[in-house]
mmCIF file of C-alpha atoms in Angstrom:
data_model
loop_
_atom_site.group_PDB
_atom_site.id
_atom_site.type_symbol
_atom_site.label_atom_id
_atom_site.label_comp_id
_atom_site.label_asym_id
_atom_site.label_seq_id
_atom_site.Cartn_x
_atom_site.Cartn_y
_atom_site.Cartn_z
ATOM 1 C CA MET A 22 1.639 -0.975 -9.545
ATOM 2 C CA LEU A 23 -1.260 -0.251 -11.885
ATOM 3 C CA ALA A 24 -0.640 -3.498 -13.775
ATOM 4 C CA MET A 25 -0.793 -5.574 -10.592
ATOM 5 C CA TYR A 26 -3.986 -3.895 -9.366
ATOM 6 C CA SER A 27 -5.614 -4.219 -12.795
ATOM 7 C CA GLY A 28 -4.552 -7.860 -12.965
ATOM 8 C CA GLY A 29 -6.358 -8.520 -9.697
ATOM 9 C CA SER A 30 -9.475 -6.891 -11.119
ATOM 10 C CA VAL A 31 -9.349 -9.235 -14.125
ATOM 11 C CA PHE A 32 -9.480 -12.270 -11.823
ATOM 12 C CA LEU A 33 -12.389 -10.682 -9.966
ATOM 13 C CA LEU A 34 -14.302 -10.038 -13.201
ATOM 14 C CA ILE A 35 -13.747 -13.579 -14.489
ATOM 15 C CA GLY A 36 -14.831 -15.060 -11.154
ATOM 16 C CA VAL A 37 -18.023 -12.975 -11.011
ATOM 17 C CA LEU A 38 -18.930 -13.930 -14.590
ATOM 18 C CA GLY A 39 -18.237 -17.585 -13.817
ATOM 19 C CA LEU A 40 -20.514 -17.556 -10.776
ATOM 20 C CA GLY A 41 -23.236 -15.710 -12.648
ATOM 21 C CA LEU A 42 -23.218 -17.971 -15.690
ATOM 22 C CA TYR A 43 -22.808 -21.380 -14.023
ATOM 23 C CA GLY A 44 -25.707 -23.772 -13.570
ATOM 24 C CA SER A 45 -28.533 -21.497 -14.658
ATOM 25 C CA ASN A 46 -30.505 -21.032 -17.838
ATOM 26 C CA GLU A 47 -30.657 -17.333 -17.112
ATOM 27 C CA PRO A 48 -27.459 -15.607 -15.913
ATOM 28 C CA THR A 49 -27.899 -14.062 -12.466
ATOM 29 C CA LEU A 50 -25.809 -12.061 -10.040
ATOM 30 C CA ASN A 51 -28.455 -12.139 -7.307
ATOM 31 C CA PHE A 52 -26.490 -12.763 -4.129
ATOM 32 C CA GLU A 53 -29.162 -14.851 -2.385
ATOM 33 C CA THR A 54 -29.482 -17.095 -5.434
ATOM 34 C CA LEU A 55 -25.708 -17.544 -5.655
ATOM 35 C CA ALA A 56 -25.512 -18.285 -1.921
ATOM 36 C CA ASN A 57 -27.831 -21.268 -2.378
ATOM 37 C CA GLN A 58 -25.992 -22.527 -5.449
ATOM 38 C CA SER A 59 -23.787 -25.620 -5.115
ATOM 39 C CA TYR A 60 -20.731 -26.266 -7.269
ATOM 40 C CA PRO A 61 -18.539 -29.286 -8.030
ATOM 41 C CA VAL A 62 -15.578 -29.237 -5.640
ATOM 42 C CA ALA A 63 -12.995 -28.794 -8.415
ATOM 43 C CA LEU A 64 -14.900 -25.869 -9.929
ATOM 44 C CA GLU A 65 -15.439 -24.302 -6.508
ATOM 45 C CA ILE A 66 -11.697 -24.481 -5.850
ATOM 46 C CA ILE A 67 -10.994 -22.772 -9.197
ATOM 47 C CA PHE A 68 -13.478 -19.997 -8.378
ATOM 48 C CA TYR A 69 -11.993 -19.684 -4.893
ATOM 49 C CA ILE A 70 -8.419 -19.339 -6.156
ATOM 50 C CA GLY A 71 -9.474 -16.695 -8.681
ATOM 51 C CA PHE A 72 -11.285 -14.597 -6.069
ATOM 52 C CA LEU A 73 -8.463 -15.145 -3.570
ATOM 53 C CA ILE A 74 -5.889 -13.746 -6.027
ATOM 54 C CA ALA A 75 -8.141 -10.753 -6.738
ATOM 55 C CA PHE A 76 -8.721 -9.956 -3.068
ATOM 56 C CA ALA A 77 -5.097 -10.721 -2.152
ATOM 57 C CA VAL A 78 -4.049 -7.881 -4.452
ATOM 58 C CA LYS A 79 -6.686 -5.500 -3.130
ATOM 59 C CA SER A 80 -6.291 -6.250 0.599
ATOM 60 C CA PRO A 81 -3.255 -6.771 0.198
ATOM 61 C CA ILE A 82 -1.932 -10.205 1.145
ATOM 62 C CA ILE A 83 1.709 -11.209 0.707
ATOM 63 C CA PRO A 84 3.308 -11.762 -1.770
ATOM 64 C CA LEU A 85 0.892 -9.581 -3.800
ATOM 65 C CA HIS A 86 1.331 -6.552 -1.536
ATOM 66 C CA THR A 87 4.288 -4.864 -3.227
ATOM 67 C CA TRP A 88 2.222 -2.186 -4.998
ATOM 68 C CA LEU A 89 0.865 -0.758 -1.733
ATOM 69 C CA PRO A 90 3.942 0.795 -0.026
ATOM 70 C CA ASP A 91 5.065 2.493 -3.251
ATOM 71 C CA THR A 92 1.556 3.827 -3.846
ATOM 72 C CA HIS A 93 1.311 5.201 -0.317
ATOM 73 C CA GLY A 94 4.810 6.641 -0.563
ATOM 74 C CA GLU A 95 4.004 8.663 -3.688
ATOM 75 C CA ALA A 96 0.297 9.495 -3.264
ATOM 76 C CA HIS A 97 -1.206 12.596 -1.652
ATOM 77 C CA TYR A 98 -2.247 11.967 1.933
ATOM 78 C CA SER A 99 -5.966 12.350 1.101
ATOM 79 C CA THR A 100 -5.572 9.492 -1.385
ATOM 80 C CA CYS A 101 -3.723 7.465 1.250
ATOM 81 C CA MET A 102 -6.616 8.029 3.673
ATOM 82 C CA LEU A 103 -9.154 6.681 1.184
ATOM 83 C CA LEU A 104 -6.891 3.780 0.279
ATOM 84 C CA ALA A 105 -6.144 2.724 3.872
ATOM 85 C CA GLY A 106 -9.557 3.533 5.324
ATOM 86 C CA ILE A 107 -11.915 2.180 2.666
ATOM 87 C CA LEU A 108 -10.483 0.608 -0.495
ATOM 88 C CA LEU A 109 -8.130 -1.913 1.144
ATOM 89 C CA LYS A 110 -10.876 -3.077 3.477
ATOM 90 C CA MET A 111 -13.023 -4.017 0.486
ATOM 91 C CA GLY A 112 -10.617 -6.872 -0.219
ATOM 92 C CA ALA A 113 -11.138 -8.316 3.254
ATOM 93 C CA TYR A 114 -14.884 -7.797 2.937
ATOM 94 C CA GLY A 115 -14.806 -9.705 -0.345
ATOM 95 C CA LEU A 116 -13.040 -12.633 1.323
ATOM 96 C CA VAL A 117 -15.848 -12.835 3.875
ATOM 97 C CA ARG A 118 -18.855 -12.310 1.610
ATOM 98 C CA ILE A 119 -17.685 -14.190 -1.501
ATOM 99 C CA ASN A 120 -14.942 -16.670 -0.565
ATOM 100 C CA MET A 121 -16.475 -17.648 2.774
ATOM 101 C CA GLU A 122 -20.166 -17.324 2.086
ATOM 102 C CA LEU A 123 -20.460 -18.446 -1.531
ATOM 103 C CA LEU A 124 -17.606 -20.992 -1.631
ATOM 104 C CA PRO A 125 -17.612 -22.655 1.829
ATOM 105 C CA HIS A 126 -16.159 -26.041 0.911
ATOM 106 C CA ALA A 127 -13.151 -24.505 -0.825
ATOM 107 C CA HIS A 128 -12.712 -22.067 2.049
ATOM 108 C CA SER A 129 -12.602 -24.965 4.477
ATOM 109 C CA ILE A 130 -9.816 -26.514 2.380
ATOM 110 C CA PHE A 131 -7.773 -23.302 2.132
ATOM 111 C CA SER A 132 -8.417 -21.919 5.632
ATOM 112 C CA LEU A 133 -5.248 -23.372 7.170
ATOM 113 C CA TRP A 134 -3.146 -21.878 4.381
ATOM 114 C CA LEU A 135 -4.810 -18.507 4.979
ATOM 115 C CA ILE A 136 -3.861 -18.681 8.644
ATOM 116 C CA ILE A 137 -0.254 -19.589 7.801
ATOM 117 C CA VAL A 138 0.003 -16.711 5.306
ATOM 118 C CA GLY A 139 -1.622 -14.322 7.797
ATOM 119 C CA THR A 140 0.837 -15.307 10.505
ATOM 120 C CA MET A 141 3.797 -14.822 8.163
ATOM 121 C CA GLN A 142 2.358 -11.484 7.056
ATOM 122 C CA ILE A 143 2.203 -10.128 10.595
ATOM 123 C CA ILE A 144 5.894 -10.872 11.209
ATOM 124 C CA TYR A 145 7.181 -9.989 7.744
ATOM 125 C CA ALA A 146 5.401 -6.635 7.425
ATOM 126 C CA ALA A 147 6.177 -5.588 10.998
ATOM 127 C CA SER A 148 9.864 -6.390 10.490
ATOM 128 C CA THR A 149 9.952 -4.615 7.130
ATOM 129 C CA SER A 150 8.172 -1.548 8.501
ATOM 130 C CA LEU A 151 10.968 -0.969 10.995
ATOM 131 C CA GLY A 152 13.483 -0.572 8.164
ATOM 132 C CA GLN A 153 11.513 2.041 6.189
ATOM 133 C CA ARG A 154 12.896 5.576 6.037
ATOM 134 C CA ASN A 155 9.793 6.981 4.350
ATOM 135 C CA LEU A 156 7.108 7.861 6.924
ATOM 136 C CA LYS A 157 4.150 6.893 4.728
ATOM 137 C CA LYS A 158 5.795 3.616 3.691
ATOM 138 C CA ARG A 159 6.273 2.718 7.340
ATOM 139 C CA ILE A 160 2.575 3.307 8.007
ATOM 140 C CA ALA A 161 1.735 1.333 4.843
ATOM 141 C CA TYR A 162 3.672 -1.714 6.033
ATOM 142 C CA SER A 163 1.918 -1.442 9.392
ATOM 143 C CA SER A 164 -1.374 -1.734 7.480
ATOM 144 C CA VAL A 165 -0.093 -4.877 5.752
ATOM 145 C CA SER A 166 0.875 -6.318 9.135
ATOM 146 C CA HIS A 167 -2.534 -5.605 10.668
ATOM 147 C CA MET A 168 -4.173 -7.248 7.672
ATOM 148 C CA GLY A 169 -2.603 -10.491 8.898
ATOM 149 C CA PHE A 170 -4.943 -10.520 11.907
ATOM 150 C CA ILE A 171 -7.933 -10.144 9.592
ATOM 151 C CA ILE A 172 -6.781 -13.103 7.473
ATOM 152 C CA ILE A 173 -6.285 -15.264 10.564
ATOM 153 C CA GLY A 174 -9.751 -14.360 11.856
ATOM 154 C CA ILE A 175 -11.293 -15.281 8.504
ATOM 155 C CA GLY A 176 -9.367 -18.544 8.398
ATOM 156 C CA SER A 177 -10.307 -19.566 11.936
ATOM 157 C CA ILE A 178 -13.888 -20.467 10.857
ATOM 158 C CA THR A 179 -15.331 -19.481 14.228
ATOM 159 C CA ASP A 180 -17.877 -16.808 15.065
ATOM 160 C CA THR A 181 -15.390 -15.261 17.504
ATOM 161 C CA GLY A 182 -12.581 -15.121 14.959
ATOM 162 C CA LEU A 183 -14.778 -13.778 12.181
ATOM 163 C CA ASN A 184 -16.273 -11.117 14.452
ATOM 164 C CA GLY A 185 -12.724 -10.138 15.426
ATOM 165 C CA ALA A 186 -11.735 -9.895 11.758
ATOM 166 C CA ILE A 187 -14.706 -7.627 10.998
ATOM 167 C CA LEU A 188 -13.906 -5.498 14.044
ATOM 168 C CA GLN A 189 -10.280 -5.232 12.885
ATOM 169 C CA ILE A 190 -11.422 -4.191 9.391
ATOM 170 C CA ILE A 191 -13.391 -1.294 10.882
ATOM 171 C CA SER A 192 -10.828 -0.460 13.562
ATOM 172 C CA HIS A 193 -7.800 -0.269 11.321
ATOM 173 C CA GLY A 194 -9.803 1.623 8.729
ATOM 174 C CA PHE A 195 -10.099 4.479 11.215
ATOM 175 C CA ILE A 196 -6.583 4.179 12.653
ATOM 176 C CA GLY A 197 -4.809 3.889 9.281
ATOM 177 C CA ALA A 198 -6.722 6.827 7.807
ATOM 178 C CA ALA A 199 -5.952 8.981 10.841
ATOM 179 C CA LEU A 200 -2.220 8.186 10.774
ATOM 180 C CA PHE A 201 -1.979 9.068 7.085
ATOM 181 C CA PHE A 202 -3.899 12.288 7.727
ATOM 182 C CA LEU A 203 -1.467 13.305 10.466
ATOM 183 C CA ALA A 204 1.503 12.281 8.318
ATOM 184 C CA GLY A 205 0.116 14.579 5.629
ATOM 185 C CA THR A 206 -0.357 17.503 8.013
ATOM 186 C CA SER A 207 3.226 17.027 9.206
ATOM 187 C CA TYR A 208 4.472 17.038 5.600
ATOM 188 C CA ASP A 209 2.562 20.266 4.911
ATOM 189 C CA ARG A 210 4.665 21.945 7.596
ATOM 190 C CA MET A 211 8.101 20.350 7.184
ATOM 191 C CA ARG A 212 8.193 19.204 3.542
ATOM 192 C CA LEU A 213 10.059 16.157 4.817
ATOM 193 C CA VAL A 214 9.094 12.520 4.265
ATOM 194 C CA TYR A 215 12.193 10.694 5.522
ATOM 195 C CA LEU A 216 12.249 9.885 9.213
ATOM 196 C CA ASP A 217 16.026 10.261 9.578
ATOM 197 C CA GLU A 218 15.666 13.916 8.532
ATOM 198 C CA MET A 219 13.046 14.672 11.186
ATOM 199 C CA GLY A 220 13.255 15.124 14.958
ATOM 200 C CA GLY A 221 12.500 17.567 17.724
ATOM 201 C CA MET A 222 9.058 18.682 16.521
ATOM 202 C CA ALA A 223 7.087 17.913 19.689
ATOM 203 C CA VAL A 224 7.639 21.379 21.185
ATOM 204 C CA SER A 225 6.802 23.250 17.977
ATOM 205 C CA ILE A 226 3.636 21.337 17.026
ATOM 206 C CA PRO A 227 2.282 19.899 20.298
ATOM 207 C CA LYS A 228 -1.272 19.260 19.031
ATOM 208 C CA ILE A 229 -0.114 17.159 16.082
ATOM 209 C CA PHE A 230 2.378 15.425 18.368
ATOM 210 C CA THR A 231 -0.383 14.575 20.857
ATOM 211 C CA MET A 232 -2.797 13.209 18.249
ATOM 212 C CA PHE A 233 -0.066 11.254 16.443
ATOM 213 C CA SER A 234 1.111 9.713 19.716
ATOM 214 C CA ILE A 235 -2.427 8.703 20.719
ATOM 215 C CA LEU A 236 -3.142 7.100 17.354
ATOM 216 C CA SER A 237 0.224 5.346 17.367
ATOM 217 C CA MET A 238 -0.852 3.836 20.684
ATOM 218 C CA ALA A 239 -4.121 2.780 19.048
ATOM 219 C CA SER A 240 -2.181 1.150 16.208
ATOM 220 C CA LEU A 241 -0.103 -0.916 18.612
ATOM 221 C CA ALA A 242 -3.324 -2.177 20.273
ATOM 222 C CA LEU A 243 -3.289 -0.207 23.519
ATOM 223 C CA PRO A 244 -6.014 -1.492 25.893
ATOM 224 C CA GLY A 245 -9.100 0.673 25.772
ATOM 225 C CA MET A 246 -8.826 1.254 22.035
ATOM 226 C CA SER A 247 -10.407 -0.609 19.147
ATOM 227 C CA GLY A 248 -7.244 -2.329 17.921
ATOM 228 C CA PHE A 249 -6.753 -4.088 21.241
ATOM 229 C CA VAL A 250 -10.283 -5.484 21.315
ATOM 230 C CA ALA A 251 -10.141 -6.628 17.677
ATOM 231 C CA GLU A 252 -6.809 -8.433 18.009
ATOM 232 C CA LEU A 253 -7.820 -10.003 21.326
ATOM 233 C CA ILE A 254 -11.013 -11.397 19.796
ATOM 234 C CA VAL A 255 -9.023 -12.821 16.857
ATOM 235 C CA PHE A 256 -6.715 -14.503 19.394
ATOM 236 C CA PHE A 257 -9.695 -16.108 21.124
ATOM 237 C CA GLY A 258 -11.110 -17.091 17.730
ATOM 238 C CA ILE A 259 -8.071 -19.092 16.654
ATOM 239 C CA ILE A 260 -7.578 -20.632 20.113
ATOM 240 C CA THR A 261 -11.192 -21.826 20.347
ATOM 241 C CA SER A 262 -11.368 -23.126 16.771
ATOM 242 C CA GLN A 263 -12.396 -26.779 16.623
ATOM 243 C CA LYS A 264 -10.964 -27.236 13.128
ATOM 244 C CA TYR A 265 -7.287 -27.302 14.127
ATOM 245 C CA PHE A 266 -5.200 -29.360 16.530
ATOM 246 C CA LEU A 267 -3.868 -27.877 19.740
ATOM 247 C CA MET A 268 -0.169 -27.631 18.794
ATOM 248 C CA PRO A 269 -0.732 -25.703 15.523
ATOM 249 C CA LYS A 270 -3.004 -23.292 17.422
ATOM 250 C CA ILE A 271 -0.356 -22.745 20.102
ATOM 251 C CA LEU A 272 2.326 -22.170 17.456
ATOM 252 C CA ILE A 273 0.177 -19.710 15.506
ATOM 253 C CA THR A 274 -0.751 -17.837 18.693
ATOM 254 C CA PHE A 275 2.912 -17.654 19.701
ATOM 255 C CA VAL A 276 3.943 -16.181 16.344
ATOM 256 C CA MET A 277 1.037 -13.711 16.498
ATOM 257 C CA ALA A 278 2.271 -12.628 19.928
ATOM 258 C CA ILE A 279 5.743 -11.974 18.480
ATOM 259 C CA GLY A 280 4.096 -9.774 15.872
ATOM 260 C CA MET A 281 2.320 -7.828 18.587
ATOM 261 C CA ILE A 282 5.710 -7.253 20.228
ATOM 262 C CA LEU A 283 7.200 -5.966 16.963
ATOM 263 C CA THR A 284 4.325 -3.519 16.448
ATOM 264 C CA PRO A 285 5.208 -1.138 19.310
ATOM 265 C CA ILE A 286 8.864 -1.282 18.236
ATOM 266 C CA TYR A 287 8.249 0.233 14.801
ATOM 267 C CA SER A 288 5.363 2.403 15.990
ATOM 268 C CA LEU A 289 7.183 4.016 18.914
ATOM 269 C CA SER A 290 10.359 4.290 16.850
ATOM 270 C CA MET A 291 8.388 6.267 14.271
ATOM 271 C CA SER A 292 7.139 8.704 16.919
ATOM 272 C CA ARG A 293 10.613 9.025 18.430
ATOM 273 C CA GLN A 294 12.256 9.841 15.108
ATOM 274 C CA MET A 295 9.594 12.410 14.251
ATOM 275 C CA PHE A 296 9.052 14.278 17.484
ATOM 276 C CA TYR A 297 12.043 13.742 19.782
ATOM 277 C CA GLY A 298 15.688 14.699 19.402
ATOM 278 C CA TYR A 299 17.234 18.001 18.301
ATOM 279 C CA LYS A 300 17.405 18.088 14.492
ATOM 280 C CA LEU A 301 14.575 20.573 14.100
ATOM 281 C CA PHE A 302 14.419 21.672 17.736
ATOM 282 C CA ASN A 303 16.081 25.018 17.087
ATOM 283 C CA ALA A 304 14.331 25.750 13.785
ATOM 284 C CA PRO A 305 12.667 29.195 13.566
ATOM 285 C CA SER A 306 9.159 29.225 15.005
ATOM 286 C CA SER A 307 7.854 30.505 11.666
ATOM 287 C CA TYR A 308 8.998 27.212 10.143
ATOM 288 C CA PHE A 309 6.151 25.439 11.946
ATOM 289 C CA PHE A 310 2.537 26.160 12.692
ATOM 290 C CA ASP A 311 0.477 23.816 14.799
ATOM 291 C CA SER A 312 -2.739 22.051 13.884
ATOM 292 C CA GLY A 313 -5.647 24.352 13.137
ATOM 293 C CA PRO A 314 -9.341 23.855 14.033
ATOM 294 C CA ARG A 315 -10.107 22.056 10.756
ATOM 295 C CA GLU A 316 -7.316 19.521 11.219
ATOM 296 C CA LEU A 317 -8.163 19.006 14.876
ATOM 297 C CA PHE A 318 -11.790 18.424 13.974
ATOM 298 C CA VAL A 319 -10.869 15.761 11.396
ATOM 299 C CA SER A 320 -8.382 14.051 13.735
ATOM 300 C CA ILE A 321 -10.785 13.935 16.665
ATOM 301 C CA SER A 322 -13.689 12.822 14.449
ATOM 302 C CA ILE A 323 -11.658 9.821 13.295
ATOM 303 C CA PHE A 324 -10.317 9.116 16.778
ATOM 304 C CA LEU A 325 -13.684 9.067 18.576
ATOM 305 C CA PRO A 326 -14.856 5.797 16.943
ATOM 306 C CA VAL A 327 -11.491 4.231 17.842
ATOM 307 C CA ILE A 328 -11.959 4.932 21.535
ATOM 308 C CA GLY A 329 -15.710 4.257 21.354
ATOM 309 C CA ILE A 330 -15.269 0.774 19.851
ATOM 310 C CA GLY A 331 -12.457 0.087 22.317
ATOM 311 C CA ILE A 332 -14.723 0.864 25.271
ATOM 312 C CA TYR A 333 -17.935 -0.618 23.867
ATOM 313 C CA PRO A 334 -17.149 -3.104 21.062
ATOM 314 C CA ASN A 335 -20.617 -4.629 21.313
ATOM 315 C CA PHE A 336 -21.915 -1.714 19.240
ATOM 316 C CA VAL A 337 -20.203 -3.237 16.180
ATOM 317 C CA LEU A 338 -20.492 -6.867 17.246
ATOM 318 C CA SER A 339 -24.252 -6.558 17.666
ATOM 319 C CA LEU A 340 -24.518 -5.464 14.041
ATOM 320 C CA SER A 341 -22.262 -8.201 12.618
ATOM 321 C CA GLY A 342 -23.055 -11.082 14.960
ATOM 322 C CA GLU A 343 -26.269 -12.291 13.333
ATOM 323 C CA LYS A 344 -24.789 -12.317 9.816
ATOM 324 C CA VAL A 345 -21.627 -14.052 11.062
ATOM 325 C CA GLU A 346 -23.709 -16.814 12.648
ATOM 326 C CA THR A 347 -25.711 -17.167 9.429
ATOM 327 C CA ILE A 348 -22.556 -17.558 7.347
ATOM 328 C CA LEU A 349 -21.000 -20.107 9.669
ATOM 329 C CA TYR A 350 -24.014 -22.237 10.546
ATOM 330 C CA ASN A 351 -25.678 -22.211 7.123
ATOM 331 C CA TYR A 352 -22.513 -22.996 5.193
ATOM 332 C CA PHE A 353 -20.207 -24.888 7.547
ATOM 333 C CA TYR A 354 -22.325 -26.672 10.111
ATOM 334 C CA ARG A 355 -25.422 -27.670 8.177
#
């Protein structure tokens, strides 16, 4: 796991040094200067592939995702929150700011392959998540699946798709962090991580059950929550893209829709295995204690942006829209 993550960082370091040293008497890492720099197509493709490998490890993108479920499965839930909420999203941010903005011609060449990989990732990770016994690994694979929508939005090369990808980055950052937090609070009480050993906890810990159920709904893109808006905008982005023919767009949209059907299957199954049934229904009441004020405060604090963005997504879109238009029009349509 460490070797794979470190390997991705090596590609990132080499790519940054290459950009900084190319075509200038004085090395520079000034972003505005690099944004106006042009490269030979072959060199730009080499830079693009290097950065893509680096960000594919950090995001993660299949097949370089294998370190993530094991890391989530073994790490403390506070580490999982930071990983899912912040660190993984830096990979997607890097794809937008470096691969898209600094290397537009190469991105235009690779965009279709990004969309194909993103579509496969949605189906693969959602299917794999359903077979996970470990609670945190199931949530981890759901993060990998949701990353597929971000990749498709980035590959669509439309302002709608890219705005949807940015919204999904922010949305799933909150939702993923909250689910790992609640998984950690559940583990603190039960000392169980395997779903087939759980069951019947809804009566004993109703507050945790309520918050986990609500955030599971957010993860499966329930209307009125941020995940729904983000995925819907990505759908519109790929459908309205002028770069691709109609039949590939229909096929990609159809496969994405299958992925959205698989999401509630593994998400609701996770809630059912944890909170319904009779395995722990008759456990002594001292075995459980419900969420305290501190945990409720953290859960609600993370949940409020999820519902806020779902109701009023323009709050985020108004902040990203101008930069998205700059990236697309300055580098793709000039």
